[in-house]
Short mmCIF file of C-alpha atoms and ligand atoms in Angstrom, two decimals:
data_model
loop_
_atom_site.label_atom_id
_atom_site.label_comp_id
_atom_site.label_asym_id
_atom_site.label_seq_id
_atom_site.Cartn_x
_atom_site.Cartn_y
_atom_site.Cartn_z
CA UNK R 177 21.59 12.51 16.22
CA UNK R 178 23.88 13.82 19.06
CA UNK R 179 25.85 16.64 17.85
CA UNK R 180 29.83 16.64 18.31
CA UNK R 181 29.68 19.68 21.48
CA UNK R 182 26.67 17.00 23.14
CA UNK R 183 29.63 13.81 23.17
CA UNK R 184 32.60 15.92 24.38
CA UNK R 185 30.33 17.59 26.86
CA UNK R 186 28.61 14.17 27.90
CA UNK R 187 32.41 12.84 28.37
CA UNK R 188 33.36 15.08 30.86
CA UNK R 189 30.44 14.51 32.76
CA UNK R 190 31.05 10.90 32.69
CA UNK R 191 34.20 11.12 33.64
CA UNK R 192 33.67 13.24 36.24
CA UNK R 193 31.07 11.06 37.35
CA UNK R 194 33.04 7.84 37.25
CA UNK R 195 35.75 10.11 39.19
CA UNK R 196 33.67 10.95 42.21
CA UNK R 197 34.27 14.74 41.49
CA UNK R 198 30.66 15.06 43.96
CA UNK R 199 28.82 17.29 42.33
CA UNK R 200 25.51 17.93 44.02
CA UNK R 201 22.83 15.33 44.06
CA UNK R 202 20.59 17.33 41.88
CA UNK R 203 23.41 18.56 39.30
CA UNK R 204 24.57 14.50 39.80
CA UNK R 205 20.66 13.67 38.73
CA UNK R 206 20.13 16.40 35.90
CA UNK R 207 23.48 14.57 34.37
CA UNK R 208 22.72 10.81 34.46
CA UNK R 209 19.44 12.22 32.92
CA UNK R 210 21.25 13.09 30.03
CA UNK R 211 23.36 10.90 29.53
CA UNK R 212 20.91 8.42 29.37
CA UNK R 213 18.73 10.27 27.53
CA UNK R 214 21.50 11.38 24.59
CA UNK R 215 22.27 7.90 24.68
CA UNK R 216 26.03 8.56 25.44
CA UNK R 217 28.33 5.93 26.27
CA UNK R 218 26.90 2.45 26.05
CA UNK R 219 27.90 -0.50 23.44
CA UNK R 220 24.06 0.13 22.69
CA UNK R 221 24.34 3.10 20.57
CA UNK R 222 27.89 1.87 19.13
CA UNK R 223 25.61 -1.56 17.66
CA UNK R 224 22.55 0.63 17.38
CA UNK R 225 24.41 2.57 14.49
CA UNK R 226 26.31 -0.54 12.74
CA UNK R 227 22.73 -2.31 13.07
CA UNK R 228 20.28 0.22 12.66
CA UNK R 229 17.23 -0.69 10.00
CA UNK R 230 16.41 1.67 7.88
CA UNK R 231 12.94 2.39 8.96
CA UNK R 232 12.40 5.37 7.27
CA UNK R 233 11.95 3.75 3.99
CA UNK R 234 10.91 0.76 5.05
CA UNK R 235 7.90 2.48 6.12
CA UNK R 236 7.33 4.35 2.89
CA UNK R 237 7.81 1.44 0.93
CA UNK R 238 5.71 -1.20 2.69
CA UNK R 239 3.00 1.37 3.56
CA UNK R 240 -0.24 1.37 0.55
CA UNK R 241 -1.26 3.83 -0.89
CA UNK R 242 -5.07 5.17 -0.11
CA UNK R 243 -6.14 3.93 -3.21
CA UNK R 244 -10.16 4.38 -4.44
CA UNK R 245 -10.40 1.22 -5.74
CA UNK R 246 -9.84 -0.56 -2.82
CA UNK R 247 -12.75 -2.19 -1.08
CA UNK R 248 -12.85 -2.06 2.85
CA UNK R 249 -10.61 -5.36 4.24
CA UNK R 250 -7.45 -5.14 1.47
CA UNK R 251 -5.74 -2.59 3.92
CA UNK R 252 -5.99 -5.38 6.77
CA UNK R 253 -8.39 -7.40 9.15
CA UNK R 254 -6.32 -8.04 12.64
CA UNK R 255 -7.84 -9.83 15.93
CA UNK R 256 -6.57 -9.55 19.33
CA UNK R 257 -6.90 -12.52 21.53
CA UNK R 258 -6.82 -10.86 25.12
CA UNK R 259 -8.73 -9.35 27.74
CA UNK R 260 -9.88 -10.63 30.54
CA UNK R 261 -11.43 -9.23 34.20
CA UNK R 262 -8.31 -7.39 35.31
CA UNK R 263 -7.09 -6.20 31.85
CA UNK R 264 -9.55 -4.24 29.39
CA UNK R 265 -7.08 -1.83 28.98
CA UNK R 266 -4.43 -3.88 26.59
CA UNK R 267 -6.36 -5.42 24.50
CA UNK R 268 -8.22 -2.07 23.52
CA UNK R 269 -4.53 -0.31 23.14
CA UNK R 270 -3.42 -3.06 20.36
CA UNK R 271 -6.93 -3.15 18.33
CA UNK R 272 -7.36 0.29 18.07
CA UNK R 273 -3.95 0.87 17.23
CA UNK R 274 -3.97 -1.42 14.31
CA UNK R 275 -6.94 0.47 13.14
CA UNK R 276 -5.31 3.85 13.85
CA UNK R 277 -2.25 3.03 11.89
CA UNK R 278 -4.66 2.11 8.44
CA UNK R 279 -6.08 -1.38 9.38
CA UNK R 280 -9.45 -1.72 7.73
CA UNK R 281 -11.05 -4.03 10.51
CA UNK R 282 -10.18 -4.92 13.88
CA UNK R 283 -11.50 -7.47 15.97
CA UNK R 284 -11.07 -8.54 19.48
CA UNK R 285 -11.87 -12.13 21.05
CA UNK R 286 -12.24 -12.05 25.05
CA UNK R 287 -13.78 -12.97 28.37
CA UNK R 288 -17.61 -12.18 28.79
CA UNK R 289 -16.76 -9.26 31.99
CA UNK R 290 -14.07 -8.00 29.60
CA UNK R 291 -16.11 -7.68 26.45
CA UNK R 292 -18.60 -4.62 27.59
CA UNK R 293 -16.24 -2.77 28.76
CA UNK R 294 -13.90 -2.79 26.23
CA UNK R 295 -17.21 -2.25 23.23
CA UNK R 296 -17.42 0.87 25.70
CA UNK R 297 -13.91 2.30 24.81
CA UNK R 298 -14.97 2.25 21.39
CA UNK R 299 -17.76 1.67 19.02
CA UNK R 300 -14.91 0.77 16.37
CA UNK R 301 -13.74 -2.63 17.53
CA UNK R 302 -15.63 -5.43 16.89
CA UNK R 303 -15.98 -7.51 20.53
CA UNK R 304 -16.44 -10.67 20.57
CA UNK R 305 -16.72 -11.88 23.98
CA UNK R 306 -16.04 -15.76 23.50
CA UNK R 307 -13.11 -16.78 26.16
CA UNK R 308 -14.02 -18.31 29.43
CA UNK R 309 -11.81 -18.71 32.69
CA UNK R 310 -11.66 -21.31 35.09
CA UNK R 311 -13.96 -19.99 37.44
CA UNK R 312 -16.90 -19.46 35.25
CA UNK R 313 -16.97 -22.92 34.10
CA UNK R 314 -17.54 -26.64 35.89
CA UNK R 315 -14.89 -29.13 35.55
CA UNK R 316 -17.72 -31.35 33.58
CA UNK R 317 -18.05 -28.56 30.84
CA UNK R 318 -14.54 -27.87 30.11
CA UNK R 319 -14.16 -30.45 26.92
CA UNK R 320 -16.99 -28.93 25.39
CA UNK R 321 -16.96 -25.32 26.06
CA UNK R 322 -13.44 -25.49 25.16
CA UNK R 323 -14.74 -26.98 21.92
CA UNK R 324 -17.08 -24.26 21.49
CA UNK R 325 -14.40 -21.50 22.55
CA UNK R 326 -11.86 -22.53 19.72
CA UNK R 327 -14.58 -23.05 16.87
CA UNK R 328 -15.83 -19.41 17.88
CA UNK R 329 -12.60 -18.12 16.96
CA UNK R 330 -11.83 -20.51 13.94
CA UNK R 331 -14.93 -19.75 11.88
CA UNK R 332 -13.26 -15.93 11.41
CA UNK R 333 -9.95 -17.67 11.19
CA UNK R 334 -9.21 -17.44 7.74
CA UNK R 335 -10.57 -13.83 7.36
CA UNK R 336 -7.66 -12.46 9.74
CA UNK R 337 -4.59 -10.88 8.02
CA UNK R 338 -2.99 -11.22 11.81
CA UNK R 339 -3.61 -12.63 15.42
CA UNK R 340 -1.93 -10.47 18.29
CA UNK R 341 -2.12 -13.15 20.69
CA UNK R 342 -1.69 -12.06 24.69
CA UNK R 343 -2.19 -8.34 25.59
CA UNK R 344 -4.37 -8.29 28.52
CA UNK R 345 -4.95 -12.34 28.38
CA UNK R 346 -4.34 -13.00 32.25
CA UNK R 347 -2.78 -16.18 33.04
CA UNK R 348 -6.36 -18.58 34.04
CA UNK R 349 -5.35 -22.12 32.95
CA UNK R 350 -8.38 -23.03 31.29
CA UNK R 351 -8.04 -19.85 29.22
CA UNK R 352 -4.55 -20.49 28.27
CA UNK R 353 -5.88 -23.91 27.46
CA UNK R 354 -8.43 -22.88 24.67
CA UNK R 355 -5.75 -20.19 23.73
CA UNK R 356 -3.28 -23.00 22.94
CA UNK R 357 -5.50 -24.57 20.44
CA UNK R 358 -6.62 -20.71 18.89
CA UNK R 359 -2.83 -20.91 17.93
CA UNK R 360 -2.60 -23.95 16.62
CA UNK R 361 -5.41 -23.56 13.84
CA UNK R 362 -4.19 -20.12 13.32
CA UNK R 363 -0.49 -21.87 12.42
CA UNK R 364 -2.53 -24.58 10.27
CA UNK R 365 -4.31 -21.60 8.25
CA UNK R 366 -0.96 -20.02 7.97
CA UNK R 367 -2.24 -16.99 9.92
CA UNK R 368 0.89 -14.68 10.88
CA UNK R 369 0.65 -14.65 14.77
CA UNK R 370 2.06 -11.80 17.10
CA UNK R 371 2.95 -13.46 20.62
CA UNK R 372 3.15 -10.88 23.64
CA UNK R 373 2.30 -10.39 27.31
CA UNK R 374 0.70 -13.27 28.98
CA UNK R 375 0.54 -14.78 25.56
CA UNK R 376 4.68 -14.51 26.07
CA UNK R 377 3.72 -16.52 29.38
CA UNK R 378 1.80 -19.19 28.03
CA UNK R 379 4.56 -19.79 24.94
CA UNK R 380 7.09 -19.60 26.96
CA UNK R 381 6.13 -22.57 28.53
CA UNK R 382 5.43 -24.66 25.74
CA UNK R 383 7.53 -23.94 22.73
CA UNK R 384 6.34 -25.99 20.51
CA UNK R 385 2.94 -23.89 19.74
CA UNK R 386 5.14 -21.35 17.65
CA UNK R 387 8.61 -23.14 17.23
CA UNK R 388 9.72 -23.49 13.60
CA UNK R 389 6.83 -21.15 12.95
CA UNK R 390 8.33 -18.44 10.34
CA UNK R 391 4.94 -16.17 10.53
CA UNK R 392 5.72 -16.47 14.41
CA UNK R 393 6.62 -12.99 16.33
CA UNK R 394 7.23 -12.61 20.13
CA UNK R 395 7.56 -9.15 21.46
CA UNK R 396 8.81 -9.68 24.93
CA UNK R 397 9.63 -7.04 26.99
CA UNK R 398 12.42 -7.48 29.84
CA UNK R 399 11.26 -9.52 32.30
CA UNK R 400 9.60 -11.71 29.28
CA UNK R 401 12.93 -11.66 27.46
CA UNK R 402 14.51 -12.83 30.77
CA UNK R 403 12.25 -16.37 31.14
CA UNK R 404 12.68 -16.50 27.38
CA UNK R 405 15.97 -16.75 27.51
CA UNK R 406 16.23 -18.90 30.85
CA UNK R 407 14.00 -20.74 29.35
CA UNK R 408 15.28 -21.66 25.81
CA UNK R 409 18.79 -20.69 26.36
CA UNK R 410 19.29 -22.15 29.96
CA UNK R 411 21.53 -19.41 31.08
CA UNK R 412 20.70 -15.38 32.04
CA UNK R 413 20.43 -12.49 29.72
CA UNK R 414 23.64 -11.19 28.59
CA UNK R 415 23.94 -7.33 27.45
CA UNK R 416 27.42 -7.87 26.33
CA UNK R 417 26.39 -9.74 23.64
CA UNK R 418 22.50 -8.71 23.06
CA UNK R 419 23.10 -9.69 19.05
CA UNK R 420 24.29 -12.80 19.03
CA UNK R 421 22.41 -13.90 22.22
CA UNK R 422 18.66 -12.68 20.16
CA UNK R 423 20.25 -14.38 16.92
CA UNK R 424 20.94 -17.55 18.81
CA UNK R 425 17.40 -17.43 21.26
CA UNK R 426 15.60 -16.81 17.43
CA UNK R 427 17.12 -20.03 15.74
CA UNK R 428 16.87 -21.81 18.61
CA UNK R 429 12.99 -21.51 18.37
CA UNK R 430 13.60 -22.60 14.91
CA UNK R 431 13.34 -18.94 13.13
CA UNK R 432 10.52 -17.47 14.80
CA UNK R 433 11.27 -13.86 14.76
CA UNK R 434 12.12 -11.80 18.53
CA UNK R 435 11.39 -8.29 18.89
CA UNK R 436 13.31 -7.38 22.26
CA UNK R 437 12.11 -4.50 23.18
CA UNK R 438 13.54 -1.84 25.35
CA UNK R 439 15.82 1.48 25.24
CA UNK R 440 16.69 -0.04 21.33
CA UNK R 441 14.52 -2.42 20.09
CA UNK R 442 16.52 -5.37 18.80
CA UNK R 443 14.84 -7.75 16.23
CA UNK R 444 16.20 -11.04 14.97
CA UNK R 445 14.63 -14.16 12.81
CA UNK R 446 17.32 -15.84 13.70
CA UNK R 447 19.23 -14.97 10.84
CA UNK R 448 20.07 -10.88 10.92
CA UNK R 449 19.81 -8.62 13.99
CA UNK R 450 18.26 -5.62 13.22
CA UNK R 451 17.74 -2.27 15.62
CA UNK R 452 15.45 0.22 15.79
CA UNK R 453 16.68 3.12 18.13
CA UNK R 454 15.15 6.13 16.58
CA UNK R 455 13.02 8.51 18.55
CA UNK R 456 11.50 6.88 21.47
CA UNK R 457 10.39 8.89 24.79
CA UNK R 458 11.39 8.49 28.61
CA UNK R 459 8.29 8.16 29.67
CA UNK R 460 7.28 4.57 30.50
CA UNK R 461 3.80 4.09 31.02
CA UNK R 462 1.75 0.56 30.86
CA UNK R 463 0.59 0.19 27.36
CA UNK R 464 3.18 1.06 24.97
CA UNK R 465 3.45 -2.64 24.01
CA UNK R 466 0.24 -3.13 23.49
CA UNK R 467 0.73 -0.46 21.06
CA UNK R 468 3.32 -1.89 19.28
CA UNK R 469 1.78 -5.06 19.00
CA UNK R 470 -1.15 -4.04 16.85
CA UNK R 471 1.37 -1.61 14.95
CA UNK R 472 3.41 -5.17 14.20
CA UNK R 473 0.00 -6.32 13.30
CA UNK R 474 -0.24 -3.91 10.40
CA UNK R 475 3.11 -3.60 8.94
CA UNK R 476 3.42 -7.21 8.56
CA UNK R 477 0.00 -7.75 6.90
CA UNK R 478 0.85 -4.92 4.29
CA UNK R 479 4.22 -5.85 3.92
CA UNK R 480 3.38 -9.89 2.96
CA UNK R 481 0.55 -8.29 0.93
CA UNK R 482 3.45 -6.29 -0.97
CA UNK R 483 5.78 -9.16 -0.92
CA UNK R 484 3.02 -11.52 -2.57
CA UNK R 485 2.03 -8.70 -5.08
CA UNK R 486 5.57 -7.71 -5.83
CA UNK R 487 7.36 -11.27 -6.59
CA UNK R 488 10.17 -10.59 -5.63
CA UNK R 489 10.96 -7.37 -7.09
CA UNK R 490 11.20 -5.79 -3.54
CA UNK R 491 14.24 -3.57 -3.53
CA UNK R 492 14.20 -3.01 0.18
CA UNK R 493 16.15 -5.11 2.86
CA UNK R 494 15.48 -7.32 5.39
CA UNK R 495 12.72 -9.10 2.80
CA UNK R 496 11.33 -11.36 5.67
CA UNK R 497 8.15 -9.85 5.90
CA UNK R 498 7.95 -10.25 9.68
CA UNK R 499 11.42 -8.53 9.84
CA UNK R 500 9.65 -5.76 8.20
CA UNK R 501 6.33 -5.41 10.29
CA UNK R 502 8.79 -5.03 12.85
CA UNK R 503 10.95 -2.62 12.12
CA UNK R 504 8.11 -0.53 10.24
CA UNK R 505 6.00 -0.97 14.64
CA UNK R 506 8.54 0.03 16.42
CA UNK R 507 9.89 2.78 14.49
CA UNK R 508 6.21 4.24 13.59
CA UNK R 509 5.80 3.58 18.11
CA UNK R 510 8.67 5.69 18.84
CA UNK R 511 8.01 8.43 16.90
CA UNK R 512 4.69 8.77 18.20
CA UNK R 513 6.02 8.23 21.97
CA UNK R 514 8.10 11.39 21.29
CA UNK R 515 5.82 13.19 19.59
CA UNK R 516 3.45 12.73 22.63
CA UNK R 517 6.12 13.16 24.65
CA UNK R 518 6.90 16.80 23.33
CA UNK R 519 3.65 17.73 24.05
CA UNK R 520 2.90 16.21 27.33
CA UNK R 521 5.93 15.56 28.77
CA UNK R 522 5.33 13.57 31.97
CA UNK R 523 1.86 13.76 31.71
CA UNK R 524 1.95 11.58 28.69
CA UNK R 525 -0.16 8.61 28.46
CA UNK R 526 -1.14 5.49 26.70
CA UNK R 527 -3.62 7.29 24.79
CA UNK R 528 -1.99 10.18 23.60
CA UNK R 529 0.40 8.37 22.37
CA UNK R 530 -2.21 6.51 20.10
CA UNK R 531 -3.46 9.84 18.91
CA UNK R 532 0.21 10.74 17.51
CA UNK R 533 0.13 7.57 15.35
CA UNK R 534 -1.04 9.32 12.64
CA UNK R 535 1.08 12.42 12.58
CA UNK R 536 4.10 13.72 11.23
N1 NPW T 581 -3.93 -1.03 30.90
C1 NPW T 581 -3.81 -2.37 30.78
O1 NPW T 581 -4.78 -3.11 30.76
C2 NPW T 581 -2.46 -2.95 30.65
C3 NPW T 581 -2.30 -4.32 30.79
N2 NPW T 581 -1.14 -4.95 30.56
C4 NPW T 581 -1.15 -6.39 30.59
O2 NPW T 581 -0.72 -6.82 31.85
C5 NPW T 581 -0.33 -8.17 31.76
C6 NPW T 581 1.05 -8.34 32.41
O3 NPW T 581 1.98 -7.60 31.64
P1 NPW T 581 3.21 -6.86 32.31
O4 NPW T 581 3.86 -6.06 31.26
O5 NPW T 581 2.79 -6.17 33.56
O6 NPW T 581 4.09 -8.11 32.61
P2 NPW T 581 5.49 -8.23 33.28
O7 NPW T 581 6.30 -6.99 33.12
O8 NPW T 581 6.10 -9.50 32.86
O9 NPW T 581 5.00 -8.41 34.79
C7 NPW T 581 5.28 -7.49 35.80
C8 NPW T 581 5.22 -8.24 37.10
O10 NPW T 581 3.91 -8.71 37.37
C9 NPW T 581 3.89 -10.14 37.50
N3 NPW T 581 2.71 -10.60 36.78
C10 NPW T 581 2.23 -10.15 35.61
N4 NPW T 581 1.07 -10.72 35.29
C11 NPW T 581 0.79 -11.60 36.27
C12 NPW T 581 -0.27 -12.50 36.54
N5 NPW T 581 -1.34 -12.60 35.70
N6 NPW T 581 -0.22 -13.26 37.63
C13 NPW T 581 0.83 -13.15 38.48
N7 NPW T 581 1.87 -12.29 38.30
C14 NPW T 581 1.85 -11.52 37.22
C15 NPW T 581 5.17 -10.62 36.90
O11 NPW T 581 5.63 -11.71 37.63
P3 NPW T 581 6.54 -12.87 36.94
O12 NPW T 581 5.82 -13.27 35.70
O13 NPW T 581 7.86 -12.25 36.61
O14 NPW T 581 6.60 -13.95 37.93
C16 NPW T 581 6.11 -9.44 37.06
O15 NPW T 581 6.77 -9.50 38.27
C17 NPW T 581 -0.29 -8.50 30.26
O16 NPW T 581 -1.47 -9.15 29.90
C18 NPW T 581 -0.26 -7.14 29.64
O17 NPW T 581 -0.71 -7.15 28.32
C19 NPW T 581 0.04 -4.22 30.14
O18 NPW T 581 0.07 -4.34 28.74
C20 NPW T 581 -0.01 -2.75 30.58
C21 NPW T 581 -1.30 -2.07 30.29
N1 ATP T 582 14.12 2.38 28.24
C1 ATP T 582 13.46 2.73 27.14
N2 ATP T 582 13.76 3.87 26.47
C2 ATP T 582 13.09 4.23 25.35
N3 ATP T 582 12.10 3.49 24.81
C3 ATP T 582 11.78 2.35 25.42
C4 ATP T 582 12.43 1.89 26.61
N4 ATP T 582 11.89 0.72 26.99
C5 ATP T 582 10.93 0.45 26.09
N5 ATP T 582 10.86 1.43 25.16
C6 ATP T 582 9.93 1.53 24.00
O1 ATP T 582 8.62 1.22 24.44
C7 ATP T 582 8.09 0.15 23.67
C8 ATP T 582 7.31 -0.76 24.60
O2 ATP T 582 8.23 -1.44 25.42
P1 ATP T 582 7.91 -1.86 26.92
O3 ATP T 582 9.14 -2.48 27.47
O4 ATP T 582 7.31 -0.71 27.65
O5 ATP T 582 6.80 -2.96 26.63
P2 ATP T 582 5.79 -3.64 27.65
O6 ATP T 582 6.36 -3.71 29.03
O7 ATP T 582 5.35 -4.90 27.03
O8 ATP T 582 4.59 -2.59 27.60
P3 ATP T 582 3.10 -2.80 28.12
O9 ATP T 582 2.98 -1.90 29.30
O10 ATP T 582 2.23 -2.39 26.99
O11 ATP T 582 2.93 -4.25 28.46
C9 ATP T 582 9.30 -0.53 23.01
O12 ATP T 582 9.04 -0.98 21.74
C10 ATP T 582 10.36 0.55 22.96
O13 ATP T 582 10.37 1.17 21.70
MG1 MG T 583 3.53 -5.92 27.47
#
């Protein structure tokens, strides 16, 4: 909330900005900061507040309660497809975060190097280390052990509440290959799927694995959302009209639902925009994605647990339960990044962020 003295204050300083009154460069710096900071004078924060979910209660209401007669797997089994030799990091970021936030079980499916290293972060993900890339495998083997790769992953298929597809994946063609197919029986079991970083890449280039997919979610961040939209809308991204360009990019992917994340996170299905501009820290270290994507994870197993349970008696709105999961990530993301943020200020990292998931 910026209070009435912040605005009038902020509008001077713009103004006198905009008029070249040459302030010093380090009074010139210490204002931009807060202007951008307050969030004072974009469109952004005019649409943020005509837009802006209601995250709070969504939240509260599509959160379950700790309940003793629960047995371990109703709160939510998610797997993350990614990891590879360069990236460990991701992958371990999303899974743990999706057990952080209340997740029951989390699993994560990746290359042989990746898989020790990652079991090494923590002994609470279960590694399976399944995915091959190109250069581990002869061209003769690549029918079967791409085969073997898939039915690895499809025997736990229908177990999963979730897939976060992509964090830490790498771009090796043979592994986008086998990845391809993972998606495809996870669309057949009618497995929600979250699509981000390189799994972003791979989708991007063939729309068809999540197109007219309603349990589909892509979380690209900008230079994702960029090729998305060169991509699928054949022109460049335009900030003018963020809604209605993220309305039209989500139909035109026949109702998949976008998370675009940035400054505000703007989410469509295609049918309502939605924003999420609470909290949120200036700090921008790798990661923070990753973290969202296993919060997503969560939120949208518990809320199509709540919708199924509930038949339609849900009084909160969006009801799309990927809407929901959305909203419910980035909102529960932010918070954390500032509560991290108020405690570590530019020393804040990936993981302390994590550790504020659970607080207050
Ligand atoms: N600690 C960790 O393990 C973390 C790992 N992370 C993981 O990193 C992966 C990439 O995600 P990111 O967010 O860096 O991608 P993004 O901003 O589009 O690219 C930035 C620039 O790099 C380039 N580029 C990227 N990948 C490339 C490739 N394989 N080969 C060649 N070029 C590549 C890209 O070029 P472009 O695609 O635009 O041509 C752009 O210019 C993804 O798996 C993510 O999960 C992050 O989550 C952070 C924490
Ligand atoms: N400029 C910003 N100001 C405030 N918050 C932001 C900003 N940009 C992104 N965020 C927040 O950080 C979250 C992660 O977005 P980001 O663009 O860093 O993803 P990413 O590049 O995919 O991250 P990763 O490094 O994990 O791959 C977003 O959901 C958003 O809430
Ligand atoms: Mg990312």
């Amino acid at each position: 909330m910026i209070v009435k003295h912040d605005m009038n204050y902020l509008t001077v300083l713009n103004s006198a900005i905009n008029h070249k009154l040459a302030p010093p460069l380090a009074v010139l710096r210490r204002q931009q900061f807060l202007i951008r900071v307050l969030g004072v004078g974009g469109e952004n924060r005019m649409q943020g507040s005509k837009f802006e979910a209601d995250s709070d209660n969504i939240l509260r209401a599509i959160t379950p309660v700790l309940d003793p007669n629960r047995h371990k797997g109703q709160a939510g089994k998610v797997a993350v497809i990614g990891g590879c030799r360069e990236y460990t990091g991701a992958p371990y970021f999303a899974a743990i975060s999706a057990l952080k936030i209340g997740a029951d079980l989390s699993h994560v499916f990746c290359t042989k190097d990746a898989a020790p290293v990652i079991k090494s972060y923590s002994p609470e993900l279960i590694v399976h280390p399944v995915l091959e890339e190109s250069y581990s495998v002869g061209d003769r083997d690549k029918d079967h052990i791409s085969r073997r790769v898939v039915a690895e992953v499809d025997k736990w298929m229908e177990r999963f509440d979730c897939l976060v597809v992509g964090p830490g994946l790498g771009r090796d063609p043979f592994l986008l290959d086998c990845v391809s197919e993972i998606i495809k029986q996870a669309r057949q079991s009618n497995v929600p799927v979250i699509i981000d970083g390189d799994g972003l890449f791979l989708v991007t280039n063939n729309l068809g694995l999540v197109s007219g997919y309603p349990l589909a979610i892509l979380t690209p961040n900008v230079n994702e959302y960029k090729r998305l939209v060169q991509k699928v809308l054949n022109c460049e991204v335009n900030d003018q009209d963020a809604h209605g360009q993220l309305l039209s990019l989500a139909k035109q992917i026949g109702g998949v639902t976008i998370l675009r994340k940035g400054k505000c996170d703007l989410i469509s299905d295609g049918e309502i925009v939605k924003s999420v501009s609470s909290h949120g820290s200036p700090r921008r270290c790798g990661g923070q994605g990753d973290i969202l994507s296993g919060s997503v994870a969560v939120f949208l197993s518990w809320a199509r647990q709540l919708i199924l349970a509930d038949e339609g008696n849900l009084i909160i709105s969006p009801k799309n339960p990927t809407m929901l999961g959305c909203i419910a990530g980035s909102a529960l993301l932010r918070k954390a990044a500032s509560l991290a943020f108020e405690d570590r200020k530019r020393s804040t990292l990936t993981t302390d962020i994590i550790e504020c998931l659970g607080r207050r």
